XYZ file of C-alpha atoms in Angstrom:
418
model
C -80.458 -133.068 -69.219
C -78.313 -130.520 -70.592
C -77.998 -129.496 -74.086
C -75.057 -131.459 -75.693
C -75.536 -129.883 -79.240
C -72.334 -127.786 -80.230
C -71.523 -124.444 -79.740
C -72.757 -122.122 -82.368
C -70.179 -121.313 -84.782
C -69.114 -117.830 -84.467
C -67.579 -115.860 -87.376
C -65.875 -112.740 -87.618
C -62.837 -110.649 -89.277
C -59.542 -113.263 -89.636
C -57.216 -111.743 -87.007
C -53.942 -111.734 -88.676
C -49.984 -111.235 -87.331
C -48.810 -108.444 -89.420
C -45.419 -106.917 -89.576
C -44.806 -103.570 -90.499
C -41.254 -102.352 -91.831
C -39.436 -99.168 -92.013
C -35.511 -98.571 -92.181
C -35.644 -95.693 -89.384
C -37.806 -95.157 -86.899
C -36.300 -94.383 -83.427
C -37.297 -90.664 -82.304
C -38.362 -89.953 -86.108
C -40.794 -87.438 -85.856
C -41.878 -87.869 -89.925
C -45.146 -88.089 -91.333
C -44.533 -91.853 -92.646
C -43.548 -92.646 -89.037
C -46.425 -91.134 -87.772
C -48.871 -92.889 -90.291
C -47.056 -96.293 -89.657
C -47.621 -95.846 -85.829
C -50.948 -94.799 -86.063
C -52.130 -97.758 -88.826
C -50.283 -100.250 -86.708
C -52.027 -99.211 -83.236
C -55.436 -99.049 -85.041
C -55.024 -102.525 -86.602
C -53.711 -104.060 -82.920
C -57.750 -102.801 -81.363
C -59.030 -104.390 -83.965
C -57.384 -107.828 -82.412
C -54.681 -108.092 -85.222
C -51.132 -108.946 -83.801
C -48.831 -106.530 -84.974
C -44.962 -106.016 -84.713
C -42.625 -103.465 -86.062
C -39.510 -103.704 -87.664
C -36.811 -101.099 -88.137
C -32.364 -101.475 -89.055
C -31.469 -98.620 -87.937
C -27.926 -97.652 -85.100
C -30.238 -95.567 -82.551
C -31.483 -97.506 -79.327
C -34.338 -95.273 -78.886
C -37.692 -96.069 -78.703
C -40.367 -94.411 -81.801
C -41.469 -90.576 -81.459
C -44.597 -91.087 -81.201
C -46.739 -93.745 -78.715
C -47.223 -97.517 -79.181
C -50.800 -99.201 -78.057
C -50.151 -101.684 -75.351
C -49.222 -105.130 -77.193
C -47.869 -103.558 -80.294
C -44.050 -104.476 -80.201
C -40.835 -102.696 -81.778
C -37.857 -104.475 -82.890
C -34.588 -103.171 -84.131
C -33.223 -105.917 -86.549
C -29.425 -103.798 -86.410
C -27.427 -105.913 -83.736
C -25.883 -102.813 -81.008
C -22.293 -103.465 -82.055
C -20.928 -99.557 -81.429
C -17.502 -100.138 -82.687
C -18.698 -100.785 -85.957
C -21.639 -98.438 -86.112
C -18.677 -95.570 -86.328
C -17.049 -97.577 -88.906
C -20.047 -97.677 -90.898
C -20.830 -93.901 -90.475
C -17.716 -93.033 -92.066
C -18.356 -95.730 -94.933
C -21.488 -94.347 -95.412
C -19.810 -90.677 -95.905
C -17.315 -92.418 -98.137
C -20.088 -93.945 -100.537
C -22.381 -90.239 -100.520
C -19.127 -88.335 -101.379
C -18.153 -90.671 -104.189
C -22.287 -90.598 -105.692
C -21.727 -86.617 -104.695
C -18.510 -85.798 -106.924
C -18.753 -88.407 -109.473
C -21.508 -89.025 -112.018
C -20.609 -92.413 -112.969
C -19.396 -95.163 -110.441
C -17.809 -98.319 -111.725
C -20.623 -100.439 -111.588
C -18.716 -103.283 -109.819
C -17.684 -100.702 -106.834
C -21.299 -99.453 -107.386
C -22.577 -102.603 -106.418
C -19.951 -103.276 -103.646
C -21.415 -100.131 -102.213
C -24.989 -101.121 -102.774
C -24.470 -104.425 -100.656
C -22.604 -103.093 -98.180
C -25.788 -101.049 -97.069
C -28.659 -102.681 -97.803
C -27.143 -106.657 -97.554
C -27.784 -106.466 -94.271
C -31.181 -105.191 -93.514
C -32.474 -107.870 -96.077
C -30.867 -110.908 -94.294
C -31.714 -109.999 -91.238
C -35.553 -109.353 -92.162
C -35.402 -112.684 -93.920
C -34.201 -114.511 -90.849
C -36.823 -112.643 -88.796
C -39.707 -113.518 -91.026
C -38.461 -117.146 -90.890
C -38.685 -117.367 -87.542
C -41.514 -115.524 -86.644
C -43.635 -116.450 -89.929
C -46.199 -113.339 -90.135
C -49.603 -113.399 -91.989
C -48.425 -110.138 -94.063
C -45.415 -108.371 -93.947
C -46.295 -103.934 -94.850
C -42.632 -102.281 -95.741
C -43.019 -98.456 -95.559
C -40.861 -96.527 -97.971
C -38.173 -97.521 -100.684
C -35.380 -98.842 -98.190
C -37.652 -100.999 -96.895
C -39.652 -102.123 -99.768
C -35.967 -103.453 -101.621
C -35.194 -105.626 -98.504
C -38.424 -106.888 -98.295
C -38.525 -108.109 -101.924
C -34.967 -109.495 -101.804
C -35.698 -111.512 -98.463
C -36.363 -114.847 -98.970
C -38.115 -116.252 -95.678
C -38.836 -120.057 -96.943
C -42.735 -119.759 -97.009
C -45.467 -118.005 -98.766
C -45.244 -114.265 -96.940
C -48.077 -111.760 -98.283
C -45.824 -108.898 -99.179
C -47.417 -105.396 -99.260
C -45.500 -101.878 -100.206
C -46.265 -99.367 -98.933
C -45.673 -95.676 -100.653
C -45.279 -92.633 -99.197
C -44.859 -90.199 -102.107
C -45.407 -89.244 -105.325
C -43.903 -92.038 -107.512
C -42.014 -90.203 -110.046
C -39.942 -88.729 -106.895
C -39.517 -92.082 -105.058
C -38.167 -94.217 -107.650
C -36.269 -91.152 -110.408
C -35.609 -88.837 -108.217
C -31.301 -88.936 -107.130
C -31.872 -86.775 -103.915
C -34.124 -88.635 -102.579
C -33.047 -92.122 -101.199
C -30.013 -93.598 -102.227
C -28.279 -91.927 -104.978
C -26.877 -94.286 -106.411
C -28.517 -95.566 -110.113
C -28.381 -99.458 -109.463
C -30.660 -98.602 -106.464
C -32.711 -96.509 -108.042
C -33.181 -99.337 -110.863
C -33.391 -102.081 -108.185
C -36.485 -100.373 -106.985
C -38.817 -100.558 -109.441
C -37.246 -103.543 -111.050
C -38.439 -105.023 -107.501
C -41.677 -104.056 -107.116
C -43.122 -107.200 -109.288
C -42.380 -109.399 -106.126
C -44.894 -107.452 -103.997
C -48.560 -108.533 -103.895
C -49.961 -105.334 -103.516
C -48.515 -101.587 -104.285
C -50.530 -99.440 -101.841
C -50.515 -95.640 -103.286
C -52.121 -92.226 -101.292
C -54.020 -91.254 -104.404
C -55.658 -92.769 -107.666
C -53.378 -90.579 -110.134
C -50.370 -92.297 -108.347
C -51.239 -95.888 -109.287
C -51.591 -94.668 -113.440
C -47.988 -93.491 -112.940
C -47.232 -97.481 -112.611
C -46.283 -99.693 -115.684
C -48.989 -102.088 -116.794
C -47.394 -104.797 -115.511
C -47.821 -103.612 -112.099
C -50.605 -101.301 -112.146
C -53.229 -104.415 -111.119
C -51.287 -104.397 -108.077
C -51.826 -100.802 -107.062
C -54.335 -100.065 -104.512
C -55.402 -96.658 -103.225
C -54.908 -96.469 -99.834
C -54.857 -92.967 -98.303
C -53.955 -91.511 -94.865
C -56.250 -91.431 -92.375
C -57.959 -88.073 -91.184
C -58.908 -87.590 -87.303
C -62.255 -85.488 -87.773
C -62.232 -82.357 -85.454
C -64.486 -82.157 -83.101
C -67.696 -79.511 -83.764
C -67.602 -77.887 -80.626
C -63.487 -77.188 -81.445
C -64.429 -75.587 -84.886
C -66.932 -73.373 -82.920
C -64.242 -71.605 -80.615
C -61.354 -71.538 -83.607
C -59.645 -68.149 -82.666
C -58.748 -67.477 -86.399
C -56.826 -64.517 -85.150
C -54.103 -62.610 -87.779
C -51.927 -65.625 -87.808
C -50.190 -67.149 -91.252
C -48.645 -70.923 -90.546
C -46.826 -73.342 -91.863
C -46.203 -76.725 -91.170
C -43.245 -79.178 -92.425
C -39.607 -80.521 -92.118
C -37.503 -77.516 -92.899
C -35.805 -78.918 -96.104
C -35.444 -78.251 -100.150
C -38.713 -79.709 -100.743
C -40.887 -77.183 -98.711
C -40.151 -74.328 -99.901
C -39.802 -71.615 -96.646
C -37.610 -69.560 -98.163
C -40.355 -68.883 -100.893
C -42.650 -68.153 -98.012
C -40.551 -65.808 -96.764
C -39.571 -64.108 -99.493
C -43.487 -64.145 -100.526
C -44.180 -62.709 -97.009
C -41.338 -59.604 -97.578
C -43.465 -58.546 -99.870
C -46.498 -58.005 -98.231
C -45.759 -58.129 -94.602
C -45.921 -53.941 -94.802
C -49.504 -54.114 -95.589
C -50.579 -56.191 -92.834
C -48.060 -54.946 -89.970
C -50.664 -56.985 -87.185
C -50.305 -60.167 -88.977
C -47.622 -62.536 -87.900
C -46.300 -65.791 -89.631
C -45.092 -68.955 -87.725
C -43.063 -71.611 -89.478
C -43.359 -74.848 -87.492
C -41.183 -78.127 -88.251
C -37.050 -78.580 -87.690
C -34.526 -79.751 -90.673
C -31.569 -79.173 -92.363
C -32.396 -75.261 -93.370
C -33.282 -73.807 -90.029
C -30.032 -71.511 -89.650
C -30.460 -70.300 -93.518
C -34.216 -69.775 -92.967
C -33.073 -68.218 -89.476
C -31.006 -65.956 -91.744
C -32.877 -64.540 -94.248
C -35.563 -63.519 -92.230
C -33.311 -61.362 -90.429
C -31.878 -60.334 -93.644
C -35.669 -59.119 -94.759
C -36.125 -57.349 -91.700
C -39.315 -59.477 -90.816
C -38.079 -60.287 -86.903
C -40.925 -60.426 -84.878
C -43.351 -61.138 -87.616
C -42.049 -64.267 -89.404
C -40.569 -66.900 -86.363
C -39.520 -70.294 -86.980
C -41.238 -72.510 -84.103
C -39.653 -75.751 -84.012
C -41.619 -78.441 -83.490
C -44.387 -78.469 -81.457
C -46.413 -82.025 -79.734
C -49.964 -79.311 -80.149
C -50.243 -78.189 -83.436
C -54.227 -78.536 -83.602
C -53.909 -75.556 -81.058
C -52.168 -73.801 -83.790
C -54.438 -74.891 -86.629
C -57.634 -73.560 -84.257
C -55.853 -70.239 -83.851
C -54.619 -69.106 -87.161
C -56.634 -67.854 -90.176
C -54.667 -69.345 -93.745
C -52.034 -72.311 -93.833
C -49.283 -71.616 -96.251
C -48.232 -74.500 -98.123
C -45.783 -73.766 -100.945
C -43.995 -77.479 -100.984
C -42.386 -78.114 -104.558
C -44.436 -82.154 -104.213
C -46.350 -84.110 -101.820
C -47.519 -87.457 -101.566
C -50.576 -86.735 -99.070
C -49.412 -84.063 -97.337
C -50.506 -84.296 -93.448
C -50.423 -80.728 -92.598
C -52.834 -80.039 -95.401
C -55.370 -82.648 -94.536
C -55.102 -81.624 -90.957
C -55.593 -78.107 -91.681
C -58.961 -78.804 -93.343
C -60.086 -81.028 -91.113
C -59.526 -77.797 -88.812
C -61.666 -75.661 -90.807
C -58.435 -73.467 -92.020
C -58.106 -72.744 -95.596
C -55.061 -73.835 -97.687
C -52.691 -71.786 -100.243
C -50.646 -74.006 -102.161
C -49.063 -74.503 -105.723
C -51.530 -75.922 -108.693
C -48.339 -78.322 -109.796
C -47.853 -79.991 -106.299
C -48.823 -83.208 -106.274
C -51.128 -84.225 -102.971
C -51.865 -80.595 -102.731
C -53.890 -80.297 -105.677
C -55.547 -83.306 -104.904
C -56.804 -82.485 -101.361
C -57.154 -78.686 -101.740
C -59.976 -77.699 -104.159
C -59.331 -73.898 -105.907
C -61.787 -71.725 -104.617
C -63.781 -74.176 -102.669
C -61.427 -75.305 -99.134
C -58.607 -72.952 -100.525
C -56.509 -71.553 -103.416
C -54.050 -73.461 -105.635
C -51.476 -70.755 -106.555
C -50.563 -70.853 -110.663
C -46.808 -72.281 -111.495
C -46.432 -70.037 -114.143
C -44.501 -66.595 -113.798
C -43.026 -65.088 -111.002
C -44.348 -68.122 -107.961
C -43.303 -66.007 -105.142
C -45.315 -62.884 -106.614
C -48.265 -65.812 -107.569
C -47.651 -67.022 -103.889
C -47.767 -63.306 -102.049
C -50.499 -62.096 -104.213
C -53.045 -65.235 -103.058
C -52.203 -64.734 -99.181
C -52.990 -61.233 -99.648
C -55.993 -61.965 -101.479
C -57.747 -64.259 -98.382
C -55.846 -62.054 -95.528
C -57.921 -58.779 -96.874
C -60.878 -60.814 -96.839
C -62.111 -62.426 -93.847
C -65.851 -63.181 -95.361
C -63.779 -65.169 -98.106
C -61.124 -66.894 -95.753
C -64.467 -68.422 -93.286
C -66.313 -69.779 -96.376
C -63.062 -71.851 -97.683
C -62.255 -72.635 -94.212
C -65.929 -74.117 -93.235
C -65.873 -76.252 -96.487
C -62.647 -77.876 -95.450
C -63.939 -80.865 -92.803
C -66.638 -82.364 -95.270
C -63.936 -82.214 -97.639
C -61.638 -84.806 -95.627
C -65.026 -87.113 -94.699
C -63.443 -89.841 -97.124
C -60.397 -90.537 -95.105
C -61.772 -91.218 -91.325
C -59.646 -93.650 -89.499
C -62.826 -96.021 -89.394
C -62.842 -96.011 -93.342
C -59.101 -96.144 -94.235
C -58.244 -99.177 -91.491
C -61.176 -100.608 -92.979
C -59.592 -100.608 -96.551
C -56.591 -101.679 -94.401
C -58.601 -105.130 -93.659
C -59.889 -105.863 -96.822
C -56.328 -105.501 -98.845
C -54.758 -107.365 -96.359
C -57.400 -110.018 -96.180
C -59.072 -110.038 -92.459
C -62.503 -109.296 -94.301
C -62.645 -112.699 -94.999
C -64.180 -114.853 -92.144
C -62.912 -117.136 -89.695
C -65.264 -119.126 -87.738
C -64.777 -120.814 -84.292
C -66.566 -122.236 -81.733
């Protein structure tokens, strides 16, 4: 006869719906788009059900690829009359946070709900309806809308951080400028269930209250592959790699690189990355004279090509939260120059071991020029940072940060089935 005892019971990871959530994310080409993309396509071959949400007015689909299964919706209804009307009442509200320092609070908060009212309610009807395990909001905008949605069931609610914290939640440039959203976002943050941060100093920065909350969970690093490092070209080549904004500090590059360029007339340094300052960059490297041996690049879908070919990566950002050029780099066996006061860069690059942190103090484009000249004189120097740099990123493997990804979101627990 056959055997009519039950199946054995067979357990495994919980495979969970998730929902990740960022404001913008048609055609963005950022490094928070890139990490949400790649953490959500990871989590979808592990068998988790994943779905993307963004409020945003562009139609297009993300920069960079979806796995097969993982789906992107745009919460923003296509209504284009009223996507011009809310351009120009966007302009409106920046000009009036712009020229005034103090808005009356009760226009302040007119303003505030005008923007974000929207992306809230139409997240909390989504969640209603679609009822997610866990829902992951990337970055501030997100984060408030997620808090303030109210879906009508127990959602696990997860934000995630992109930057250093001091920047994200004090800083008026970044974000919204205006000061009840800037207090809304911290005062928020007690209705998440877990504050996920890139490094451990980043969670101290955190109020008791809410430090419990706070778990480390870093960006993943694609090891390079041996037999890459081996033919690296590590020709006279300088890069850099970033949006081309405030924050990143070109025109100190270039300025550093005026400076020395004369001494090293076969070296050349490429800026890659697009942004708000290309035609001032564009400018005042013509203005030095360094044509031909300082180019801005644009962006570029190969930049481990570049990171294989060039000697030094020059990072002189003003702060970081975990900067991917830099762990990229080093995974690439390249050595890194950056400042000693930017946060994620002095994490990730050790002084004298994968590269040089550059002292704040004095003149920081002579402290800047004087380092790169330093490791471009010296090539014996430059290949003993550079073949420290992939051990130094071992920690963060994709394997190793989606599986802190399971645990905080709760699929290490077991199921079992028959």
């Amino acid at each position: 006869m056959p055997d009519a005892s039950p199946a054995p019971a067979v357990s495994g990871p919980r495979r969970l719906k998730l929902c990740f959530v960022i404001e913008k994310l048609a055609d963005r080409s950022g490094g928070a788009e890139r990490v949400l993309i790649e953490t959500a396509n990871a989590l979808a071959d592990r068998g988790h059900q994943v779905e993307l949400l963004s409020h945003e007015f562009r139609g297009k689909p993300p920069f960079y690829p979806l796995r097969f299964g993982v789906v992107h919706t745009n919460l923003r209804p296509p209504r284009v009359n009223r996507r011009r009307i809310r351009r120009h009442f966007d302009a409106l509200r920046e000009s009036l946070h712009t020229r005034f320092k103090v808005v009356p609070a009760p226009l302040d908060r007119l303003l505030w709900l005008s923007k974000n009212g929207g992306f809230w309610r139409r997240l909390e009807r989504h969640l209603a309806a679609n009822r997610p395990d866990a829902v992951i909001a990337f970055m501030p905008p997100a984060i408030t809308a997620l808090a303030l949605a109210e879906p009508g069931y127990p959602v696990r609610r997860l934000a995630s951080m992109h930057n250093a914290p001091e920047q994200d939640f004090h800083n008026p440039a970044r974000w919204d400028p205006s000061p009840l959203d800037r207090k809304r976002r911290l005062a928020l943050m007690p209705r998440m269930d877990r504050i996920l941060v890139l490094l451990p100093e980043y969670r101290d920065w955190y109020p008791p209250a809410l430090r419990g909350k706070a778990v480390v969970m870093p960006n993943a690093v694609t090891p390079v592959a041996p037999s890459l490092l081996k033919r690296a070209g590590r020709g006279p080549l300088v890069i850099s790699v970033g949006r081309l904004a405030t924050v990143k500090r070109h025109e100190l590059l270039i300025d550093a690189w005026a400076r020395i360029g004369a001494e090293f007339p076969d070296w050349e340094l490429r800026i890659f990355g697009t942004g708000p300052l290309e035609a001032a960059l564009k400018a005042r490297i013509e203005q030095a004279g360094l044509g031909g041996k300082v180019r801005l690049m644009g962006h570029t879908q190969h930049i481990m090509k570049q990171y294989l070919a060039a000697s030094l990566l020059a990072h002189p950002a003003e702060f970081e939260g975990f900067p991917l050029a830099v762990t990229e780099a080093l995974a690439a066996g390249l050595p890194v120059v950056g400042f000693e006061d930017c946060s994620g860069v002095n994490r990730l690059v050790r002084d004298g071991e994968n590269g040089l942190l550059v002292p704040a103090a004095g003149d920081r484009t002579e402290n800047f020029a004087a380092a790169l000249a330093g490791l471009m004189r010296d090539e014996t120097r430059r290949r003993s940072l550079g073949a420290a740099g992939p051990a130094s990123m071992m920690d963060y493997t994709p394997d190793k940060v989606i599986d802190l990804w399971e645990d905080v979101l709760g699929a290490q627990q077991t199921e079992t089935g028959t």
